[in-house]
mmCIF file of C-alpha atoms in Angstrom:
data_model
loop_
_atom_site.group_PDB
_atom_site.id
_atom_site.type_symbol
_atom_site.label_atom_id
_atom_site.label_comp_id
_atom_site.label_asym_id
_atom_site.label_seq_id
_atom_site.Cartn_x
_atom_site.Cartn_y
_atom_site.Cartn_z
ATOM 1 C CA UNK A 768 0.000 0.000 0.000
ATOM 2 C CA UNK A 769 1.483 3.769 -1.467
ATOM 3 C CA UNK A 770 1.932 6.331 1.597
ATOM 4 C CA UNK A 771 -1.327 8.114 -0.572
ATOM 5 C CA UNK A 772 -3.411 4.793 -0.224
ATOM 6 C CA UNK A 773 -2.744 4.857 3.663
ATOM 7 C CA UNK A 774 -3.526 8.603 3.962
ATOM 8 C CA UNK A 775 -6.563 8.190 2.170
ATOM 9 C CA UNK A 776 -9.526 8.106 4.527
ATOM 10 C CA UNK A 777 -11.648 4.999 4.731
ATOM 11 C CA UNK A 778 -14.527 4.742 2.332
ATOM 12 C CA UNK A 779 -18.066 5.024 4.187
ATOM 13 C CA UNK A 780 -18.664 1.213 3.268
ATOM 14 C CA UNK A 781 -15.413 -0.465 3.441
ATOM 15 C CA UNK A 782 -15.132 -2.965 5.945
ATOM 16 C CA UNK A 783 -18.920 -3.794 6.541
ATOM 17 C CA UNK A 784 -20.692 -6.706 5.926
ATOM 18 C CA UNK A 785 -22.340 -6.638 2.388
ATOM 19 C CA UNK A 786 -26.041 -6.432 4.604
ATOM 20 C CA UNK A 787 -24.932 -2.959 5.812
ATOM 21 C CA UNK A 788 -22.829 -1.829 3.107
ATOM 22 C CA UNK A 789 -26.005 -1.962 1.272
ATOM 23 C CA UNK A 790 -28.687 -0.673 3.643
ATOM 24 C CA UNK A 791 -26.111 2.355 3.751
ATOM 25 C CA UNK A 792 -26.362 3.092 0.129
ATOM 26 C CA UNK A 793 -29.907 2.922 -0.145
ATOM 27 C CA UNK A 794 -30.233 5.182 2.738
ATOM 28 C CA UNK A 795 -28.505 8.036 1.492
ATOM 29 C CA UNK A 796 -31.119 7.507 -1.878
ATOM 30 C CA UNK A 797 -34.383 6.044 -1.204
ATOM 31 C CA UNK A 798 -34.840 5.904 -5.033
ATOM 32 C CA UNK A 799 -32.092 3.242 -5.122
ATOM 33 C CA UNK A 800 -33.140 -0.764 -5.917
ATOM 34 C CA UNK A 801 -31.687 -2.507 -2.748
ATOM 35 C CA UNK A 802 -31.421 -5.535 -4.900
ATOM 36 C CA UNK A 803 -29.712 -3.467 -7.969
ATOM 37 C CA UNK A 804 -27.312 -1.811 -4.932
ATOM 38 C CA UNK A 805 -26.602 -5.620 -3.125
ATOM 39 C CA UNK A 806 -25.964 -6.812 -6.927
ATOM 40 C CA UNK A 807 -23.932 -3.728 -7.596
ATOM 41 C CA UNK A 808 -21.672 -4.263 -4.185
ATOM 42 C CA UNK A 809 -21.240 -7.916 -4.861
ATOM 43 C CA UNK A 810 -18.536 -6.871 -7.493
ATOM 44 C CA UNK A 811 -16.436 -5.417 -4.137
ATOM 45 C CA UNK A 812 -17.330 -7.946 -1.790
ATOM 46 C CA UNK A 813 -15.342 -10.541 -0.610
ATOM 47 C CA UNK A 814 -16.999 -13.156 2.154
ATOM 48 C CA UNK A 815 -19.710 -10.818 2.469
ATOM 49 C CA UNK A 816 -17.426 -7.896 3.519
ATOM 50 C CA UNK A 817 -17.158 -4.946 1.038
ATOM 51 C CA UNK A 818 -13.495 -4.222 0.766
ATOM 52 C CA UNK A 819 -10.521 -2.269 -1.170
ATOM 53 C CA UNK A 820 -8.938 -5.493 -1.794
ATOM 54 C CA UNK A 821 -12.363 -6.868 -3.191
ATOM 55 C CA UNK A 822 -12.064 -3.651 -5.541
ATOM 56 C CA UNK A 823 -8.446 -4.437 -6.559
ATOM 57 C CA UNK A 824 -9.316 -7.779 -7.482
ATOM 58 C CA UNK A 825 -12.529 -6.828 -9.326
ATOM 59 C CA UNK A 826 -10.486 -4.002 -11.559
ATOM 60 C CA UNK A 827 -7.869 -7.227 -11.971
ATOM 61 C CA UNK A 828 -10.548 -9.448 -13.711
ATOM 62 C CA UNK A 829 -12.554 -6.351 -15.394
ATOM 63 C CA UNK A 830 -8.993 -6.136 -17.205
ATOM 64 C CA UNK A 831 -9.496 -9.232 -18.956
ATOM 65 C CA UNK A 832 -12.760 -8.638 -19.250
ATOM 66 C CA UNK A 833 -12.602 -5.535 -21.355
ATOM 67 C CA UNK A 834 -9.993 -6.599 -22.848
ATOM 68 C CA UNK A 835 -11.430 -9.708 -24.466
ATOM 69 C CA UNK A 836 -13.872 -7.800 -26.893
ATOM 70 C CA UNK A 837 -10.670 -6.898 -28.516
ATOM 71 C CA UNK A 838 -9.612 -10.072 -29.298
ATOM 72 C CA UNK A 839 -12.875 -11.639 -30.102
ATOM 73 C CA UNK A 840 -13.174 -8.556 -32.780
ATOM 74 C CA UNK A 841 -9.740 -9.520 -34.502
ATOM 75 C CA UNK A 842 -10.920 -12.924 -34.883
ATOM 76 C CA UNK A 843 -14.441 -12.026 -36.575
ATOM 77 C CA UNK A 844 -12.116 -9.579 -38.959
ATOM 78 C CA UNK A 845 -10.184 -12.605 -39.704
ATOM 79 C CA UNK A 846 -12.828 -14.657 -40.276
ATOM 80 C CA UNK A 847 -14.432 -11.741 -42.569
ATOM 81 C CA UNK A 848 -11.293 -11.665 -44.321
ATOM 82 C CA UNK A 849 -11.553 -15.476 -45.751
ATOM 83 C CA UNK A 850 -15.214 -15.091 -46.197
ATOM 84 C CA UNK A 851 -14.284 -12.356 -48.810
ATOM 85 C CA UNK A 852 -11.589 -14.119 -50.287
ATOM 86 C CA UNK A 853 -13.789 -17.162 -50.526
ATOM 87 C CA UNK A 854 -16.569 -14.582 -51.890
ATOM 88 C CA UNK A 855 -14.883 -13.440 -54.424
ATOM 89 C CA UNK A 856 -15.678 -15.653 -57.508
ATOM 90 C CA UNK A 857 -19.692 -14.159 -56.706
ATOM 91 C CA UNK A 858 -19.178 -10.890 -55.502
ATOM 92 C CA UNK A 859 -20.447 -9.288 -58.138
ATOM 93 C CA UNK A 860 -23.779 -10.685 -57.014
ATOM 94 C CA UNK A 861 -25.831 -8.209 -55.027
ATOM 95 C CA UNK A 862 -27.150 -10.808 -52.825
ATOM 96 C CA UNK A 863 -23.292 -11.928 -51.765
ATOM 97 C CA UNK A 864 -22.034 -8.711 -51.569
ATOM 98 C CA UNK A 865 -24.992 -7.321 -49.323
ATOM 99 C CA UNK A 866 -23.920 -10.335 -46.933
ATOM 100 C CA UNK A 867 -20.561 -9.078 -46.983
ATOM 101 C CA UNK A 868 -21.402 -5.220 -46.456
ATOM 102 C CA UNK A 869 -23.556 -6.259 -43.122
ATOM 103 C CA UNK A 870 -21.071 -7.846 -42.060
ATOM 104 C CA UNK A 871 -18.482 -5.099 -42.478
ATOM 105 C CA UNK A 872 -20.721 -2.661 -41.439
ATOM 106 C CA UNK A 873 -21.208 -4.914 -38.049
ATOM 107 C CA UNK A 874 -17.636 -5.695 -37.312
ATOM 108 C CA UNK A 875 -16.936 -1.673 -37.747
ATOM 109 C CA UNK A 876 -19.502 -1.154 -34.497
ATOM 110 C CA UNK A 877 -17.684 -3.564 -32.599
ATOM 111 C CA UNK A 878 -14.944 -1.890 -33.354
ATOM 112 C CA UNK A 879 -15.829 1.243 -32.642
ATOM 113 C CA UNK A 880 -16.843 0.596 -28.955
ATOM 114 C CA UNK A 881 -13.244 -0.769 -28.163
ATOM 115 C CA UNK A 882 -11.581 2.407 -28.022
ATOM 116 C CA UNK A 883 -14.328 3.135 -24.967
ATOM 117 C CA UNK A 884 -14.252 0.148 -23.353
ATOM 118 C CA UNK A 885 -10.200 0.675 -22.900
ATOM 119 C CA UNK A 886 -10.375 4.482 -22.170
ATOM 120 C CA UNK A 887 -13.620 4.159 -18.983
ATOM 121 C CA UNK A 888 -11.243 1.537 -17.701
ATOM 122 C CA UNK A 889 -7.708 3.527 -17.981
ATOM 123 C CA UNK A 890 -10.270 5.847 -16.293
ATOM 124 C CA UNK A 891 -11.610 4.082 -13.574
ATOM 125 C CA UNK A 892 -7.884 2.665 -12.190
ATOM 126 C CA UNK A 893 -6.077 6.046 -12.993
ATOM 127 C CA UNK A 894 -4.480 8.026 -9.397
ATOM 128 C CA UNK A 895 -6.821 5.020 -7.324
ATOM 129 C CA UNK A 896 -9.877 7.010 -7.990
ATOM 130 C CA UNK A 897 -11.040 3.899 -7.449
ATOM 131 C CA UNK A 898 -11.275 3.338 -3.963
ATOM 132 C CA UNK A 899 -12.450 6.965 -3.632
ATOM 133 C CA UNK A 900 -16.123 5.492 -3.586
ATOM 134 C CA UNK A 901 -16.510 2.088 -3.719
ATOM 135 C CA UNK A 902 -20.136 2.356 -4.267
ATOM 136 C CA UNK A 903 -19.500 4.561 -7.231
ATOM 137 C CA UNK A 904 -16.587 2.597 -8.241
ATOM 138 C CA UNK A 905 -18.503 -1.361 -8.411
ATOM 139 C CA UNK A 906 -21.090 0.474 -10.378
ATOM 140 C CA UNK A 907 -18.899 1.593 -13.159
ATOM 141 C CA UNK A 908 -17.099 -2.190 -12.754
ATOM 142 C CA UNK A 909 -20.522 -3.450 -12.889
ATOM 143 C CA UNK A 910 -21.079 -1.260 -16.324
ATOM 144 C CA UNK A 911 -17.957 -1.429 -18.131
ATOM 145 C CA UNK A 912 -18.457 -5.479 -17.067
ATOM 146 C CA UNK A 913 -22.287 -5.210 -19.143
ATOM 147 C CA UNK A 914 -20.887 -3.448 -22.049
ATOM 148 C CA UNK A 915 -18.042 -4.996 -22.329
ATOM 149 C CA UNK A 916 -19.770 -8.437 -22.524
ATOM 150 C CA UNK A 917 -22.239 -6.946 -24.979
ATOM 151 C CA UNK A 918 -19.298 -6.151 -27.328
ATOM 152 C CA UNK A 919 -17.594 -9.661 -26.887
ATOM 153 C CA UNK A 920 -21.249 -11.864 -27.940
ATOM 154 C CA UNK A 921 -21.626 -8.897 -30.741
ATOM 155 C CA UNK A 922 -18.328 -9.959 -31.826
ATOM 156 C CA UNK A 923 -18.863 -13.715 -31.195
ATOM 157 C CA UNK A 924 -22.144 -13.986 -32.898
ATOM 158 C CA UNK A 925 -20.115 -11.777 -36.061
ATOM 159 C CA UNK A 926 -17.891 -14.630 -36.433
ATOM 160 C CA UNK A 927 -20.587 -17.129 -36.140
ATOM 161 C CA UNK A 928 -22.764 -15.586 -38.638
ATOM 162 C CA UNK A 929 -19.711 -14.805 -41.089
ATOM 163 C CA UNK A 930 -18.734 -18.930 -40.405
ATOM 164 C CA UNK A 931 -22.660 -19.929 -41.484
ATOM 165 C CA UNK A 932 -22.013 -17.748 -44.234
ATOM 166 C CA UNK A 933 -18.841 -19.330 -45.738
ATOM 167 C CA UNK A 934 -20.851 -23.036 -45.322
ATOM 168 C CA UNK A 935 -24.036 -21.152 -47.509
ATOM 169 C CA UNK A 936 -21.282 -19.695 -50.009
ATOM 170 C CA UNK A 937 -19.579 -23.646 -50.441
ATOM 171 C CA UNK A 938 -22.746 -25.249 -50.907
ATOM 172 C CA UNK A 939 -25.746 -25.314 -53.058
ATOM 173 C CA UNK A 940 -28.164 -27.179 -50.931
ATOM 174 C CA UNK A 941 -27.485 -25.063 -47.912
ATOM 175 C CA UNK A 942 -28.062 -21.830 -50.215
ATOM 176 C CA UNK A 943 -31.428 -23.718 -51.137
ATOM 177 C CA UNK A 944 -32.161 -24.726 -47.401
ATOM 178 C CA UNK A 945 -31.184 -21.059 -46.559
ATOM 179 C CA UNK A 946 -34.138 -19.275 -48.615
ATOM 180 C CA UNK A 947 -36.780 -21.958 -47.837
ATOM 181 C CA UNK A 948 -36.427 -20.889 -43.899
ATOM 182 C CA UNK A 949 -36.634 -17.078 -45.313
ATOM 183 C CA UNK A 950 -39.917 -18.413 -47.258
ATOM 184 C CA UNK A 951 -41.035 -20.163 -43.663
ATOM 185 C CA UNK A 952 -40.295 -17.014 -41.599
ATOM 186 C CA UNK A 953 -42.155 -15.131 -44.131
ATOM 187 C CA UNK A 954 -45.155 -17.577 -44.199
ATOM 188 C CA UNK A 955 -45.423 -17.106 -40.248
ATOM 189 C CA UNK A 956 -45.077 -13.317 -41.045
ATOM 190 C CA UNK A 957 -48.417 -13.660 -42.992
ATOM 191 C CA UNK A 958 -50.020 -15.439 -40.546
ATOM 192 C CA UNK A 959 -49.686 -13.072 -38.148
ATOM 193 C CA UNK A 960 -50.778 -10.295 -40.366
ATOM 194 C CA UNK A 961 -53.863 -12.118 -40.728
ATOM 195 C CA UNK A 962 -54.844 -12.780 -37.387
ATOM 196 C CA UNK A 963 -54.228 -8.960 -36.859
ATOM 197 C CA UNK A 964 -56.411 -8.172 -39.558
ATOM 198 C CA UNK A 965 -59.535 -10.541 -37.815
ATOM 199 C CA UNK A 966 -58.744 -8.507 -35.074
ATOM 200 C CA UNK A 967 -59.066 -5.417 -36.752
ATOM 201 C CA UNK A 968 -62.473 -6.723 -38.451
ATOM 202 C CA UNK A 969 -63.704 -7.553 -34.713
ATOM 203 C CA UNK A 970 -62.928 -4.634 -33.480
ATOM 204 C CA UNK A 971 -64.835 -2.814 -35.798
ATOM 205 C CA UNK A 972 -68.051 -4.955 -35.712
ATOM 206 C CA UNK A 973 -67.541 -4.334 -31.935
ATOM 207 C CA UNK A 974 -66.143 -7.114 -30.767
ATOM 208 C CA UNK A 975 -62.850 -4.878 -29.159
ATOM 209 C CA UNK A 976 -60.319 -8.192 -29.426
ATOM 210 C CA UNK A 977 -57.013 -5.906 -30.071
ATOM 211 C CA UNK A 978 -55.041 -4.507 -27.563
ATOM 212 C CA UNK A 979 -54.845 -0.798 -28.981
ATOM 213 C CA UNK A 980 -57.320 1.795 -27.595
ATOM 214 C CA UNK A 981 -59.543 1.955 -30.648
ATOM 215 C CA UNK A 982 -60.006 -0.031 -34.117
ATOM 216 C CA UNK A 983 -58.107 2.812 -36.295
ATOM 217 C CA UNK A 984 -55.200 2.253 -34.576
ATOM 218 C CA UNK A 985 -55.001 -0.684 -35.132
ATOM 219 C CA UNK A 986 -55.664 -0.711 -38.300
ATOM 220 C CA UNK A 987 -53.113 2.090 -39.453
ATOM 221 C CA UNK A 988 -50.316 0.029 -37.777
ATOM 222 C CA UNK A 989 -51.720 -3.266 -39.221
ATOM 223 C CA UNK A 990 -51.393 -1.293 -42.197
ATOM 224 C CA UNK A 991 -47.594 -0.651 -42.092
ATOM 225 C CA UNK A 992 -46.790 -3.903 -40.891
ATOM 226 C CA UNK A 993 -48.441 -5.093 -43.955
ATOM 227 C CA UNK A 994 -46.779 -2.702 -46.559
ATOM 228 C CA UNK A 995 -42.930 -3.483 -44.906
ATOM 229 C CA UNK A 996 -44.050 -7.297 -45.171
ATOM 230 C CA UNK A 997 -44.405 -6.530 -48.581
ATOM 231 C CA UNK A 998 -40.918 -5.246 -49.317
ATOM 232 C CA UNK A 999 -39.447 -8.805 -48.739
ATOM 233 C CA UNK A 1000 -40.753 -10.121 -52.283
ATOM 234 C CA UNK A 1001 -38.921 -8.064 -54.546
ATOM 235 C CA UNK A 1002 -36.127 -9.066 -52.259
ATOM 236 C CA UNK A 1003 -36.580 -12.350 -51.863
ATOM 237 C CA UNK A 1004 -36.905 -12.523 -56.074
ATOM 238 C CA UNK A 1005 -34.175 -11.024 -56.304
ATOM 239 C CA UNK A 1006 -32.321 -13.428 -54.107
ATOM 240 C CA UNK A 1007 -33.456 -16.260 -56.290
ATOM 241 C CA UNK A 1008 -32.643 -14.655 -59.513
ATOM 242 C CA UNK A 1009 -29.096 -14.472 -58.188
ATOM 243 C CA UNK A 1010 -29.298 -18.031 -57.075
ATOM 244 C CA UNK A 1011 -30.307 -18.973 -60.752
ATOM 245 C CA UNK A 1012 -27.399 -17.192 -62.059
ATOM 246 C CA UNK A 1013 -24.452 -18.855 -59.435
ATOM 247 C CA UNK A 1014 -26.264 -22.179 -60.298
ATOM 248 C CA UNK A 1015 -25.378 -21.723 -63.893
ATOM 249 C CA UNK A 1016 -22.279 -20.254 -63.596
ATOM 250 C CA UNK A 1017 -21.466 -23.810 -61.339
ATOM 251 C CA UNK A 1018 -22.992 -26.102 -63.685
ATOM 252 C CA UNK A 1019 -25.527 -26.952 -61.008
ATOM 253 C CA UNK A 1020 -28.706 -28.426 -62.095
ATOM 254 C CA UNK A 1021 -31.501 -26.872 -59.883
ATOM 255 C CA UNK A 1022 -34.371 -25.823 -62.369
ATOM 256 C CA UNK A 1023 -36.566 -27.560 -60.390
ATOM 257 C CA UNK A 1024 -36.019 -26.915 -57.134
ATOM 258 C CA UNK A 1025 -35.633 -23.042 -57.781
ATOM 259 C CA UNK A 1026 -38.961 -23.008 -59.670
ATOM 260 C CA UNK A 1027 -40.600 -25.294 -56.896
ATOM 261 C CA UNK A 1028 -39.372 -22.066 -54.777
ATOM 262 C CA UNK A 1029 -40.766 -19.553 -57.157
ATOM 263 C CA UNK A 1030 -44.220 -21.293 -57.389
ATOM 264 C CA UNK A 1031 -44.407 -21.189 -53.072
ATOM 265 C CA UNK A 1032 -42.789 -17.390 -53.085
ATOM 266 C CA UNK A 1033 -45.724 -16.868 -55.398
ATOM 267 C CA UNK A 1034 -48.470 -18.059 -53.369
ATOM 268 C CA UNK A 1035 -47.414 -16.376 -50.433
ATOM 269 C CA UNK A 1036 -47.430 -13.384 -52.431
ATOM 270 C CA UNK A 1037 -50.840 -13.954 -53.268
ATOM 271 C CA UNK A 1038 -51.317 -14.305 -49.435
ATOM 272 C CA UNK A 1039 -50.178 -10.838 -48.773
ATOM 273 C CA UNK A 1040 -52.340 -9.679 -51.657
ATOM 274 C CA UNK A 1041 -55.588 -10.699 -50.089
ATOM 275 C CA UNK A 1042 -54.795 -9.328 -46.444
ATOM 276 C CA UNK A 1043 -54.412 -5.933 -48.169
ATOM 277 C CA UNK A 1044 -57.620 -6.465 -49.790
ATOM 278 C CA UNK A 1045 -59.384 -7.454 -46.367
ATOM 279 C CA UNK A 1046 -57.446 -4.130 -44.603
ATOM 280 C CA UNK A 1047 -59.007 -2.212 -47.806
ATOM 281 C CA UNK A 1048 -62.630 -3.593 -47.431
ATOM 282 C CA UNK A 1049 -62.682 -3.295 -43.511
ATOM 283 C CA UNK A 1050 -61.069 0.453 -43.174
ATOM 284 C CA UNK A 1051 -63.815 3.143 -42.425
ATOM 285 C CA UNK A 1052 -63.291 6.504 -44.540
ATOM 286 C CA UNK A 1053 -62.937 8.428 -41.229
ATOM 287 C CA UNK A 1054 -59.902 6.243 -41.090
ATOM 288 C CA UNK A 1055 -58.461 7.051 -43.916
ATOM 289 C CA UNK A 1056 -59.123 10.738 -43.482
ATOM 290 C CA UNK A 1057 -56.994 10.239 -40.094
ATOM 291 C CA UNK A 1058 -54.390 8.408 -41.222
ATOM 292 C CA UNK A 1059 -54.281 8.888 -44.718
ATOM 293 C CA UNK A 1060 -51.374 11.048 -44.845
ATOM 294 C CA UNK A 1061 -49.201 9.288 -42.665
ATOM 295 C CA UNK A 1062 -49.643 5.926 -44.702
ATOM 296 C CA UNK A 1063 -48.950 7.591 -48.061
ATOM 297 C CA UNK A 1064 -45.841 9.052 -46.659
ATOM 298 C CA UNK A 1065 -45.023 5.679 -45.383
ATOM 299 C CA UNK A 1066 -45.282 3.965 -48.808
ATOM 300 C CA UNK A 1067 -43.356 7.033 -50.296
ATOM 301 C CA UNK A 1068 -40.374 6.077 -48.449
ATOM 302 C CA UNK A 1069 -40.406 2.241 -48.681
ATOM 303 C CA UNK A 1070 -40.819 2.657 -52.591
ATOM 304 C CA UNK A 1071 -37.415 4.076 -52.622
ATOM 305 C CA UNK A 1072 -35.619 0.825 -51.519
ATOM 306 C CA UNK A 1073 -34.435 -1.589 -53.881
ATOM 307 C CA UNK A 1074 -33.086 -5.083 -53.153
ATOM 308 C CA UNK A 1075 -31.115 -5.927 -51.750
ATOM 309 C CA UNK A 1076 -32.877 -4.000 -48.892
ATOM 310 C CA UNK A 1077 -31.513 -2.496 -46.259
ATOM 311 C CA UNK A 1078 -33.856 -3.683 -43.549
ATOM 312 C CA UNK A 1079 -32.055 -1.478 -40.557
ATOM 313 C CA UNK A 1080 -33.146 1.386 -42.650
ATOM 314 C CA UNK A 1081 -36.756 -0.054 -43.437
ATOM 315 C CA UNK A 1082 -37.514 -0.922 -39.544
ATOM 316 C CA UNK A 1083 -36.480 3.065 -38.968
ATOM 317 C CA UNK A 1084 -38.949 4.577 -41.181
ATOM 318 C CA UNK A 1085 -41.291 1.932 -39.924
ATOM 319 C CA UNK A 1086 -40.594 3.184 -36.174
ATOM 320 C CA UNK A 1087 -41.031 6.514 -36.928
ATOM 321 C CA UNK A 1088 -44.151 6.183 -38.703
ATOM 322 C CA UNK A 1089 -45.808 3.678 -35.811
ATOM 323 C CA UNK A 1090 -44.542 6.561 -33.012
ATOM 324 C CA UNK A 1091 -46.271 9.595 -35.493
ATOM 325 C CA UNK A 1092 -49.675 6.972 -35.443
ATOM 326 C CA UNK A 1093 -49.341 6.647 -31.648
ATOM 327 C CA UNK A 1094 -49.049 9.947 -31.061
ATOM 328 C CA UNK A 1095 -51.749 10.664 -32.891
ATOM 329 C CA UNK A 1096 -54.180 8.587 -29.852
#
């Protein structure tokens, strides 16, 4: 211990048991969680005594801990790295390359929250502002500890992702596999549209079965679910028009199964065509006088996307329409 660390007068909470430590804390903030406090203290606790050496210890591991992001990144970058060399044959394909640009774009926010991580923590240790308050001090442990672990399974699940990618870019059948589970997801997608539009159609015959505060609500937001629903089939086509194309540059014989695809990609689409029709025939005109506007803009800005989609972008504009609806209650 430096001549500073034994000058340094004894935190309020060193020393007690965890108990009182935290009964302390709460006290001096009766807004304060005493189960978000004892969880807090835990990080400087040792045998159920809140201590500086606790703290030490806890800014040892959260080392590491930080840390690890950074080295869970460089791995994912490799592992981008092959996928683009392995990529390259297709790249020209929008449907590979938009793979490969999410995946950049998601390995460049990992990135960016290293330089954070490492500067709270040079932060935290720097002049033993540490044990200044060590209630103050296991909360920013307990944060950096959070964030830091968000990073690392951003990272991880980058490098997964990237890994699934490289088997769909190898093989044909998992490419094939691939799309039918987009063409299941998007079935269930449907499904759910549909139930929300017989709730809708209660609603308005007075039945009151949805969970919003009136029937026009519900369906103006029914409404944009259903028009950003309908942005995945010129995707999806377009996804299997490049598939067509790689098959034929392989020498793969698929005609078949890719039209088998086309043929269920088409009935869905017929689906989605007759829940519009059923939002149409149940929407009052003092509905569309209300929200008429707002919709309109709404399909203004999902007609300017073009596969391959950004859907990040998409589920903005479909946020800030569904707040502009709710506000309108």
């Amino acid at each position: 211990m430096s001549q500073e660390d034994s000058e340094r007068p004894p935190d309020r909470i060193a020393g007690r048991p965890l108990d009182d430590a935290v009964d302390a804390v709460v006290a001096e903030d009766d807004a304060r969680d005493p189960s978000e406090v004892r969880g807090t203290l835990s990080h400087v606790a040792e045998d159920g005594i809140v201590t500086t050496d606790a703290v030490d210890e806890a800014l040892s591991y959260l080392s590491n801990v930080v840390s690890t992001p950074e080295t869970r990144a460089e791995l994912a970058a490799i592992e981008l790295s092959d996928a683009r060399e392995a990529a390259e044959p297709v790249a020209d394909l929008d449907t590979v390359q938009a793979r490969l640009d999410a995946f950049a774009a998601r390995l460049d926010a990992v990135e960016a929250r290293l330089p954070e991580l490492g500067a709270d923590l040079r932060a935290l240790v720097a002049d033993g502002a540490a044990h200044d308050d060590l209630y103050e001090t296991a909360a920013e442990i307990r944060r950096l500890t959070v964030a830091a672990n968000t990073v690392q399974g951003a990272a991880d699940e980058l490098q997964v992702d990237v890994e699934e990618f490289e088997r769909w870019l190898a093989d044909p059948t998992v490419r094939f596999e691939a799309f039918a589970e987009e063409l299941d997801a998007l079935d269930g997608s449907l499904a759910d549209l549909a139930e929300a539009v017989g709730s809708v159609t209660d609603a308005e015959r007075g039945a009151h079965t949805v969970d919003e505060a009136e029937p026009a609500v519900a369906w103006a937001d029914t409404t944009l679910r259903h028009r950003s629903v309908g942005l995945l089939f010129p995707d999806l086509r377009a996804e299997l028009a490049d598939l067509r194309v790689w098959n034929e540059r392989e020498g793969i014989d698929a005609a078949d199964r890719t039209a088998d695809l086309e043929r269920r990609l088409d009935d869905l689409h017929d689906r989605w065509q007759a829940t519009g029709d059923r939002l149409d025939d149940v929407a009052r005109p003092a509905w569309r006088e209300r929200f008429g506007d707002r919709l309109s803009a709404f399909e203004a800005a999902l007609d300017a996307f073009e596969p391959p989609i950004d859907w990040g972008t998409v589920q903005t504009e479909i946020d800030e329409h569904r707040a502009a609806i709710d506000e309108s209650t």
